[in-house]
């Protein structure tokens, strides 16, 4: 029953997200064919127009794409002399974006959890005030601005990292680190601030509960009380936001991948918008929507692991 409900949510989410995104792309001025084949002949333009069904109403084109996507057909990229399957580029770009988002999420949690726990334990101390002030500063910095600053000073001026491009870890681990460090830090900074403040608030409330007082009365060490007894019930909200923040990471990845010229899904989406690749854009948005729903479905499952009461 739960699986059917989640499947229904997945289908509704994909339809609504792709429909809304396609409508926004439809509002862009100009003829998509002029952008796709600017130097093509009239025959080539008419062939592309017919293939994209641009002579049909929007709803007819959307339902035609949706039917094709449901059967595994993501459409094609169009150029003057050739076409290329969207699926080919998606399966090349998707692992790149996943690597960046996983790195950013892991780093954000590794930093935010100990800082948030200690800030709650030392509430109103100098460390607590410093961490809160730092969190506000990190939230106030726009992602694209932080990316440009890090790129200029650490890559261009100092040469410590690669300014653009992406190297897979299986090709060269050192170059992989040099290419992903700056974009991952750019993505993770805002997440650290959100997770740290959220966990701090929940931990402060948890540390006032009776079972924490009982643990202290038993003489347990503070480290054990904080990370064994207090962290687990305080992490449900953090887990929820971490799942929801996948959408924020996807949006941030679009900006970061364009700034650092990383061939991920964000870069492909920006390219599809700029070149009016309508079918490719719809397919990539659908892939991202499916990924987002599946991640949050996994978060729902983890709830029962962290809090057995939810299983009932």
XYZ file of C-alpha atoms in Angstrom:
312
model
C 0.000 0.000 0.000
C 2.805 2.382 0.909
C 4.683 1.487 -2.280
C 1.601 2.241 -4.407
C 1.117 5.580 -2.677
C 4.754 6.496 -3.265
C 4.495 5.428 -6.904
C 1.449 7.675 -7.292
C 3.346 10.585 -5.730
C 6.247 9.921 -8.087
C 4.033 10.012 -11.179
C 2.193 13.169 -10.075
C 5.461 14.923 -9.233
C 7.031 14.091 -12.597
C 3.972 15.267 -14.535
C 3.537 18.530 -12.609
C 7.236 19.444 -12.559
C 7.836 18.732 -16.246
C 4.585 20.421 -17.273
C 5.398 23.596 -15.335
C 9.020 23.668 -16.545
C 7.921 23.114 -20.142
C 5.413 25.951 -19.890
C 8.167 28.291 -18.679
C 10.386 27.275 -21.606
C 7.433 27.813 -23.914
C 7.240 31.459 -22.791
C 10.756 32.238 -24.037
C 10.625 34.565 -27.074
C 11.738 33.480 -30.515
C 11.450 30.395 -32.676
C 13.232 27.316 -31.236
C 14.049 26.077 -34.739
C 15.980 29.289 -35.470
C 18.107 28.569 -32.401
C 18.543 24.860 -33.065
C 19.531 25.166 -36.744
C 20.473 28.826 -37.300
C 22.373 28.081 -40.521
C 20.266 25.212 -41.779
C 18.341 25.180 -45.005
C 14.579 25.650 -45.146
C 14.147 21.923 -45.684
C 16.234 21.120 -42.607
C 14.285 23.603 -40.506
C 10.966 22.222 -41.611
C 12.166 18.682 -40.896
C 13.222 19.657 -37.377
C 9.947 21.538 -36.839
C 7.951 18.482 -37.897
C 10.112 16.122 -35.827
C 9.665 18.301 -32.713
C 5.945 18.674 -33.504
C 6.238 22.447 -33.143
C 3.335 22.821 -35.546
C 1.147 21.076 -32.928
C -0.465 22.621 -29.812
C 1.590 22.592 -26.609
C -0.539 19.948 -24.871
C -0.254 17.612 -27.849
C 3.541 17.989 -27.854
C 3.755 17.476 -24.105
C 1.623 14.328 -24.075
C 3.614 12.960 -27.020
C 6.878 13.519 -25.124
C 5.408 12.046 -21.914
C 4.349 8.898 -23.750
C 7.801 8.527 -25.263
C 9.552 9.116 -21.932
C 7.374 6.491 -20.251
C 8.658 3.950 -22.789
C 12.305 4.993 -22.346
C 12.586 7.405 -25.276
C 14.171 10.665 -24.026
C 14.321 12.267 -27.453
C 17.287 13.745 -29.321
C 19.631 16.717 -29.316
C 19.303 18.575 -32.604
C 22.054 20.196 -34.652
C 22.364 21.350 -38.244
C 23.809 18.102 -39.568
C 23.133 15.471 -36.924
C 21.126 14.388 -33.904
C 22.278 12.721 -30.700
C 20.165 10.743 -28.220
C 19.440 12.609 -24.994
C 19.884 9.387 -23.014
C 23.510 9.147 -24.142
C 24.396 12.530 -22.639
C 22.224 12.060 -19.551
C 23.939 8.819 -18.522
C 27.299 10.540 -18.950
C 26.326 13.633 -16.957
C 24.222 12.084 -14.173
C 27.126 10.326 -12.355
C 29.088 13.602 -12.341
C 26.268 15.500 -10.631
C 25.668 12.642 -8.192
C 29.345 12.679 -7.186
C 29.242 16.425 -6.503
C 26.002 16.246 -4.499
C 27.079 13.212 -2.461
C 30.419 14.828 -1.618
C 28.696 18.090 -0.659
C 26.063 16.342 1.479
C 28.614 14.170 3.283
C 30.963 17.081 3.988
C 28.086 19.275 5.173
C 26.882 16.603 7.618
C 30.393 15.771 8.850
C 30.929 19.427 9.741
C 27.419 20.374 10.875
C 26.749 17.442 13.233
C 29.700 17.876 15.642
C 29.450 21.682 15.512
C 25.688 21.616 16.133
C 26.003 19.104 18.979
C 28.772 21.018 20.728
C 26.994 24.374 20.215
C 23.877 22.924 21.895
C 25.951 21.459 24.737
C 27.691 24.811 25.271
C 24.587 26.933 24.725
C 25.191 30.717 24.935
C 28.962 30.205 25.134
C 31.472 31.990 22.909
C 31.616 28.926 20.603
C 27.814 28.903 20.308
C 27.677 32.590 19.399
C 30.566 32.244 16.953
C 29.009 29.249 15.188
C 25.628 31.011 14.902
C 27.221 34.146 13.491
C 29.215 32.064 11.022
C 26.047 30.241 9.965
C 24.271 33.522 9.206
C 27.286 34.658 7.162
C 27.359 31.405 5.179
C 23.637 31.653 4.434
C 24.009 35.248 3.261
C 26.639 34.428 0.603
C 25.082 33.688 -2.833
C 26.252 30.393 -4.313
C 27.460 31.895 -7.578
C 29.394 34.657 -5.765
C 31.138 32.164 -3.488
C 31.978 29.995 -6.488
C 33.563 32.895 -8.392
C 35.549 34.040 -5.348
C 36.927 30.560 -4.618
C 37.652 30.001 -8.288
C 39.562 33.275 -8.643
C 41.662 33.153 -5.470
C 42.304 29.433 -4.965
C 42.436 28.301 -8.595
C 43.488 31.274 -10.743
C 45.655 33.265 -8.318
C 47.176 30.497 -6.177
C 46.826 27.574 -8.589
C 45.986 25.080 -5.831
C 42.991 23.634 -7.679
C 41.602 23.364 -11.197
C 39.483 26.366 -12.219
C 37.285 24.414 -14.653
C 36.632 20.900 -15.872
C 36.117 17.515 -14.276
C 38.336 14.436 -13.983
C 36.780 11.096 -12.925
C 38.389 9.519 -9.874
C 39.200 6.304 -11.763
C 41.314 8.282 -14.259
C 43.388 10.343 -11.820
C 42.482 10.600 -8.097
C 44.670 13.683 -7.553
C 43.189 15.621 -10.464
C 39.747 14.422 -9.403
C 40.256 16.056 -6.004
C 41.582 19.229 -7.651
C 38.548 19.516 -9.914
C 35.811 18.716 -7.379
C 37.091 20.461 -4.236
C 35.992 24.015 -5.069
C 32.529 23.144 -6.475
C 31.849 20.780 -3.558
C 32.821 23.429 -0.997
C 30.638 25.947 -2.835
C 27.662 23.574 -2.611
C 28.325 22.496 0.988
C 28.723 25.894 2.688
C 25.032 26.777 2.720
C 24.055 23.247 3.754
C 26.438 23.333 6.740
C 24.740 26.461 8.067
C 21.225 25.028 7.723
C 22.038 21.639 9.256
C 24.075 23.070 12.112
C 21.400 25.536 13.255
C 18.651 22.956 12.902
C 20.494 20.297 14.897
C 21.484 22.812 17.561
C 17.847 23.778 18.176
C 16.673 20.162 18.379
C 19.584 19.139 20.590
C 18.876 21.941 23.082
C 15.302 20.659 23.451
C 16.439 17.022 23.735
C 19.040 17.779 26.398
C 16.243 19.020 28.662
C 14.354 15.699 28.537
C 14.070 13.395 31.559
C 15.956 10.490 29.974
C 19.002 12.751 29.513
C 18.832 13.722 33.188
C 18.668 10.024 34.088
C 21.703 9.299 31.881
C 23.646 12.029 33.644
C 22.596 10.631 37.035
C 24.011 7.239 36.035
C 27.378 8.881 35.579
C 27.661 8.376 31.814
C 30.284 10.422 30.016
C 29.124 13.600 28.273
C 30.352 12.330 24.907
C 28.251 9.174 25.237
C 25.195 11.136 26.351
C 25.477 13.616 23.465
C 26.210 11.242 20.595
C 24.490 8.053 21.794
C 21.384 9.240 23.663
C 20.683 12.816 22.499
C 21.750 12.855 18.850
C 19.520 10.036 17.634
C 16.123 11.513 18.654
C 17.332 14.970 17.568
C 18.223 13.871 14.039
C 14.728 13.271 12.632
C 14.233 16.890 11.624
C 17.774 17.004 10.277
C 17.073 13.915 8.177
C 13.877 15.466 6.821
C 15.620 18.666 5.800
C 18.564 16.739 4.336
C 16.114 14.919 2.061
C 14.278 18.086 1.094
C 17.576 19.893 0.524
C 18.333 17.562 -2.359
C 16.262 20.018 -4.391
C 18.441 22.876 -3.159
C 21.559 20.905 -4.046
C 20.217 20.280 -7.545
C 19.549 23.998 -8.027
C 22.963 24.848 -6.624
C 24.595 22.232 -8.850
C 23.178 23.958 -11.930
C 24.928 27.203 -10.957
C 28.125 25.533 -9.757
C 28.475 23.325 -12.829
C 28.118 26.335 -15.129
C 30.634 28.392 -13.111
C 33.211 25.577 -13.006
C 32.326 24.157 -16.446
C 31.569 20.695 -15.064
C 29.673 18.428 -17.516
C 26.901 17.388 -15.130
C 23.115 17.540 -15.275
C 23.043 21.192 -14.244
C 25.341 22.133 -17.098
C 23.218 20.132 -19.552
C 20.018 21.800 -18.362
C 21.554 25.271 -18.759
C 22.722 24.282 -22.232
C 19.288 22.895 -23.132
C 17.599 26.145 -22.053
C 20.088 28.304 -23.951
C 19.738 26.262 -27.147
C 15.978 25.634 -26.792
C 16.336 21.837 -26.694
C 12.767 21.408 -25.457
C 12.568 17.608 -25.528
C 15.976 17.201 -23.891
C 15.034 19.740 -21.218
C 11.796 17.910 -20.387
C 13.578 14.554 -20.123
C 16.335 15.891 -17.837
C 13.827 17.636 -15.554
C 11.871 14.371 -15.341
C 15.027 12.437 -14.364
C 15.770 14.960 -11.612
C 12.175 14.851 -10.335
C 12.294 11.044 -10.131
C 15.617 11.187 -8.285
C 14.227 13.750 -5.823
C 11.159 11.656 -4.997
C 13.224 8.473 -4.594
C 15.615 10.204 -2.177
C 12.753 11.394 -0.010
C 11.242 7.905 -0.124
C 14.554 6.633 1.244
C 14.380 9.269 3.977
C 10.941 7.959 5.002
C 12.440 4.493 5.383
C 15.287 5.817 7.524
C 12.748 7.362 9.916
C 11.808 3.914 11.171
C 15.479 3.082 11.729
C 16.099 6.166 13.849
C 12.796 6.022 15.749
C 11.177 2.560 16.122
C 7.903 4.181 17.229
C 7.288 5.281 13.637
C 7.092 1.638 12.520
C 3.810 1.282 14.406
